[in-house]
């Protein structure tokens, strides 16, 4: 699956129990940081508490906190939660460095992180997924049941730098020239919803958690419906947690806890309680 690391990580998902200031990997991250004095691993005393972090602006933060609490409970430890700043640029500049600093100084585990092959530098390790999300096709026109019902003269809104936008572009490109829609790319999903309701845009393709957030924030979103999926646009993003690569023991224990939560139905129940089941989220990933 094609991954856009900067966007995936901003969903926008560690430990410093045994920091070692030697070796190529540590040297590489220190070269980027430029100031080793920003690292204070001796201040992080984990004790009987797993310290979770998540990004303050994440659309999935309430679910991630619920999952963190459930994981800690399975491992028979207490849990605490810290919010991390967000707002990185399109290229995700300095995201790796800040992630490393946070996981050295402030927390053991960062929740709500997109998982993908080679998405993270060697200084980090990832857990198994605890959930996956996909992209939804939405429209305000009650007559539409599928994207393919939309006239070629209409416009389709997509989420900037998203995998959903990439898939739509590929799908649209192989259609006959006279059947191709005009693609409008939006950084602001609130604006895309407004354009749908104004009928400036006929259909929108949006990440599931983004749609859930809009439904919570805007009453007029009830006028918009989710269309039947087009197989060519089907995609899911696995989400889990990130730790420092030297914390293999904790990652292994978290993986076991996630597996138990998925197998006994607890993860599915969390999705229902947080209403992520309504956007087609899958417990345990795909």
Coordinates of N, CA and C in Angstrom, one line a residue, residues 172-273:
X172 N -9.4 8.0 -11.8 CA -9.9 9.0 -12.8 C -9.1 9.0 -14.1
X173 N -7.8 8.8 -13.9 CA -6.9 8.9 -15.1 C -7.1 7.8 -16.1
X174 N -7.6 6.6 -15.7 CA -7.8 5.5 -16.6 C -9.2 5.5 -17.2
X175 N -10.1 6.4 -16.8 CA -11.4 6.6 -17.4 C -11.3 7.3 -18.8
X176 N -12.2 7.0 -19.7 CA -12.2 7.7 -20.9 C -12.1 9.2 -20.7
X177 N -11.4 10.0 -21.6 CA -11.2 11.4 -21.4 C -12.5 12.2 -21.2
X178 N -13.6 11.8 -21.9 CA -14.8 12.5 -21.7 C -15.6 12.1 -20.5
X179 N -15.1 11.2 -19.7 CA -15.8 10.7 -18.5 C -15.0 11.1 -17.2
X180 N -14.0 11.9 -17.3 CA -13.2 12.2 -16.2 C -13.8 13.4 -15.4
X181 N -13.8 13.3 -14.1 CA -14.2 14.4 -13.3 C -13.1 15.4 -13.0
X182 N -13.4 16.6 -12.6 CA -12.4 17.6 -12.2 C -12.2 17.4 -10.7
X183 N -10.9 17.2 -10.3 CA -10.5 17.0 -8.9 C -10.1 18.3 -8.3
X184 N -10.8 18.6 -7.2 CA -10.4 19.7 -6.3 C -9.8 19.2 -5.0
X185 N -8.7 19.7 -4.7 CA -7.9 19.2 -3.5 C -8.1 20.2 -2.4
X186 N -8.5 19.7 -1.2 CA -8.8 20.5 0.0 C -7.9 20.2 1.1
X187 N -7.3 21.2 1.8 CA -6.6 21.0 3.0 C -7.6 21.1 4.2
X188 N -8.7 21.7 4.0 CA -9.7 22.0 5.1 C -11.0 21.2 4.8
X189 N -11.2 20.2 5.6 CA -12.4 19.3 5.4 C -13.7 20.1 5.7
X190 N -13.6 21.0 6.6 CA -14.8 21.8 6.9 C -15.2 22.6 5.6
X191 N -14.3 23.1 4.9 CA -14.6 23.8 3.6 C -15.1 22.9 2.6
X192 N -14.5 21.7 2.5 CA -15.0 20.7 1.5 C -16.5 20.4 1.8
X193 N -16.9 20.2 3.1 CA -18.2 20.0 3.4 C -19.1 21.1 3.0
X194 N -18.7 22.3 3.2 CA -19.5 23.5 2.8 C -19.7 23.5 1.3
X195 N -18.7 23.2 0.6 CA -18.8 23.1 -0.9 C -19.7 22.0 -1.4
X196 N -19.8 20.9 -0.6 CA -20.7 19.9 -1.0 C -22.1 20.3 -0.7
X197 N -22.4 21.0 0.4 CA -23.7 21.5 0.7 C -24.2 22.6 -0.2
X198 N -23.2 23.3 -0.8 CA -23.5 24.4 -1.7 C -23.7 23.8 -3.1
X199 N -23.3 22.5 -3.3 CA -23.4 21.9 -4.6 C -22.3 22.3 -5.6
X200 N -21.3 23.0 -5.1 CA -20.1 23.4 -5.9 C -19.3 22.1 -6.2
X201 N -19.3 21.2 -5.3 CA -18.6 19.9 -5.4 C -19.7 18.8 -5.3
X202 N -19.6 17.9 -6.2 CA -20.7 16.8 -6.3 C -20.4 15.7 -5.3
X203 N -19.2 15.3 -5.1 CA -18.8 14.2 -4.2 C -17.5 14.6 -3.5
X204 N -17.4 14.1 -2.3 CA -16.1 14.3 -1.6 C -15.6 12.9 -1.2
X205 N -14.3 12.8 -1.2 CA -13.6 11.6 -0.7 C -12.8 12.0 0.5
X206 N -13.1 11.4 1.7 CA -12.6 11.9 3.0 C -12.2 10.7 3.9
X207 N -11.2 10.9 4.6 CA -10.7 9.9 5.6 C -11.8 9.7 6.7
X208 N -12.0 8.5 7.0 CA -13.1 8.1 8.0 C -13.1 9.0 9.2
X209 N -12.0 9.0 10.0 CA -12.0 9.9 11.2 C -12.3 11.3 11.0
X210 N -11.9 11.9 9.8 CA -12.2 13.3 9.5 C -13.7 13.4 9.3
X211 N -14.4 12.5 8.7 CA -15.8 12.5 8.6 C -16.5 12.4 9.9
X212 N -16.0 11.6 10.8 CA -16.6 11.5 12.1 C -16.5 12.8 12.9
X213 N -15.3 13.5 12.8 CA -15.2 14.7 13.4 C -16.1 15.8 12.9
X214 N -16.3 15.8 11.6 CA -17.2 16.8 11.0 C -18.6 16.5 11.4
X215 N -19.0 15.2 11.5 CA -20.4 14.9 12.0 C -20.6 15.4 13.4
X216 N -19.6 15.4 14.2 CA -19.7 15.9 15.6 C -19.7 17.4 15.7
X217 N -19.1 18.1 14.7 CA -18.9 19.5 14.8 C -20.0 20.3 14.1
X218 N -20.6 19.7 13.1 CA -21.6 20.5 12.2 C -22.9 19.7 12.1
X219 N -24.0 20.3 12.5 CA -25.3 19.7 12.4 C -25.7 19.5 11.0
X220 N -25.3 20.5 10.1 CA -25.7 20.3 8.7 C -25.1 19.2 8.0
X221 N -24.1 18.5 8.6 CA -23.5 17.3 8.0 C -24.5 16.2 7.9
X222 N -25.6 16.3 8.6 CA -26.7 15.2 8.5 C -27.3 15.2 7.1
X223 N -27.1 16.3 6.4 CA -27.6 16.4 5.0 C -26.8 15.6 4.0
X224 N -25.6 15.1 4.5 CA -24.7 14.4 3.6 C -24.7 13.0 3.9
X225 N -24.6 12.1 2.9 CA -24.7 10.7 3.1 C -23.4 10.0 2.6
X226 N -23.1 8.8 3.1 CA -22.0 8.1 2.6 C -22.5 7.2 1.5
X227 N -21.8 7.2 0.4 CA -22.2 6.5 -0.8 C -21.6 5.1 -0.8
X228 N -22.1 4.2 -1.7 CA -21.6 2.9 -1.8 C -20.2 3.0 -2.3
X229 N -19.3 2.1 -1.7 CA -17.9 2.2 -2.1 C -17.6 1.7 -3.5
X230 N -16.6 2.3 -4.2 CA -16.1 1.9 -5.5 C -14.9 1.0 -5.2
X231 N -14.9 -0.2 -5.7 CA -13.8 -1.1 -5.3 C -12.4 -0.6 -5.6
X232 N -12.3 0.2 -6.7 CA -11.0 0.7 -7.1 C -10.5 1.7 -6.1
X233 N -11.4 2.3 -5.3 CA -10.9 3.3 -4.3 C -10.8 2.8 -2.9
X234 N -11.0 1.5 -2.8 CA -10.9 0.8 -1.4 C -9.5 0.9 -0.9
X235 N -9.4 1.3 0.4 CA -8.1 1.4 1.0 C -8.3 1.5 2.5
X236 N -7.4 0.9 3.3 CA -7.4 1.0 4.7 C -6.0 1.3 5.2
X237 N -6.0 2.1 6.3 CA -4.7 2.5 7.0 C -4.7 1.9 8.3
X238 N -3.6 1.1 8.6 CA -3.4 0.5 9.9 C -2.9 1.5 10.8
X239 N -3.4 1.5 12.1 CA -2.9 2.4 13.1 C -2.5 1.7 14.4
X240 N -1.4 2.1 14.9 CA -0.9 1.4 16.2 C -0.2 2.4 17.0
X241 N 0.9 2.0 17.6 CA 1.7 2.8 18.4 C 3.2 2.8 18.1
X242 N 4.0 3.8 18.5 CA 5.4 3.8 18.2 C 6.2 3.9 19.5
X243 N 7.3 3.2 19.6 CA 8.2 3.2 20.7 C 9.6 3.4 20.2
X244 N 10.5 3.7 21.1 CA 11.9 3.7 20.7 C 12.4 2.2 20.4
X245 N 13.3 2.1 19.5 CA 13.6 0.7 19.0 C 14.3 -0.1 20.1
X246 N 14.9 0.5 21.1 CA 15.5 -0.3 22.2 C 14.5 -0.9 23.2
X247 N 13.2 -0.5 23.1 CA 12.2 -1.0 24.0 C 11.4 -2.2 23.5
X248 N 12.1 -3.2 23.2 CA 11.5 -4.4 22.6 C 10.6 -5.1 23.5
X249 N 11.0 -5.1 24.8 CA 10.2 -5.9 25.8 C 8.8 -5.2 25.9
X250 N 8.8 -3.9 26.1 CA 7.5 -3.3 26.2 C 6.6 -3.4 25.0
X251 N 7.3 -3.3 23.8 CA 6.5 -3.4 22.5 C 5.9 -4.8 22.5
X252 N 6.7 -5.8 22.9 CA 6.2 -7.2 22.8 C 5.0 -7.4 23.8
X253 N 5.0 -6.8 25.0 CA 3.9 -6.9 25.9 C 2.7 -6.1 25.4
X254 N 2.9 -5.0 24.7 CA 1.8 -4.2 24.2 C 1.1 -5.0 23.0
X255 N 2.0 -5.6 22.2 CA 1.4 -6.5 21.1 C 0.6 -7.6 21.6
X256 N 1.0 -8.2 22.7 CA 0.2 -9.3 23.3 C -1.1 -8.8 23.8
X257 N -1.1 -7.6 24.5 CA -2.3 -7.0 25.0 C -3.3 -6.6 23.9
X258 N -2.7 -6.1 22.8 CA -3.6 -5.7 21.7 C -4.3 -7.0 21.1
X259 N -3.5 -8.0 20.9 CA -4.0 -9.3 20.4 C -5.2 -9.8 21.3
X260 N -5.0 -9.7 22.6 CA -6.0 -10.2 23.5 C -7.2 -9.3 23.4
X261 N -7.1 -8.0 23.3 CA -8.2 -7.1 23.2 C -9.0 -7.3 21.9
X262 N -8.3 -7.6 20.9 CA -9.0 -7.9 19.6 C -9.7 -9.2 19.7
X263 N -9.0 -10.2 20.2 CA -9.6 -11.6 20.1 C -10.8 -11.7 21.1
X264 N -10.8 -11.0 22.2 CA -12.0 -11.2 23.1 C -13.1 -10.2 22.9
X265 N -13.0 -9.4 21.8 CA -14.0 -8.4 21.5 C -14.0 -7.1 22.1
X266 N -13.0 -6.9 23.0 CA -12.9 -5.6 23.7 C -12.6 -4.4 22.8
X267 N -11.8 -4.7 21.8 CA -11.4 -3.6 20.9 C -12.7 -3.2 20.0
X268 N -13.4 -4.2 19.6 CA -14.7 -3.9 18.9 C -15.6 -3.1 19.7
X269 N -15.7 -3.4 21.0 CA -16.6 -2.7 21.9 C -16.1 -1.3 22.1
X270 N -14.8 -1.0 22.1 CA -14.3 0.3 22.2 C -14.7 1.1 21.0
X271 N -14.6 0.5 19.8 CA -15.0 1.2 18.6 C -16.5 1.6 18.6
X272 N -17.3 0.7 19.2 CA -18.8 1.0 19.3 C -19.0 2.2 20.3
X273 N -18.3 2.1 21.5 CA -18.4 3.1 22.5 C -18.0 4.5 22.0

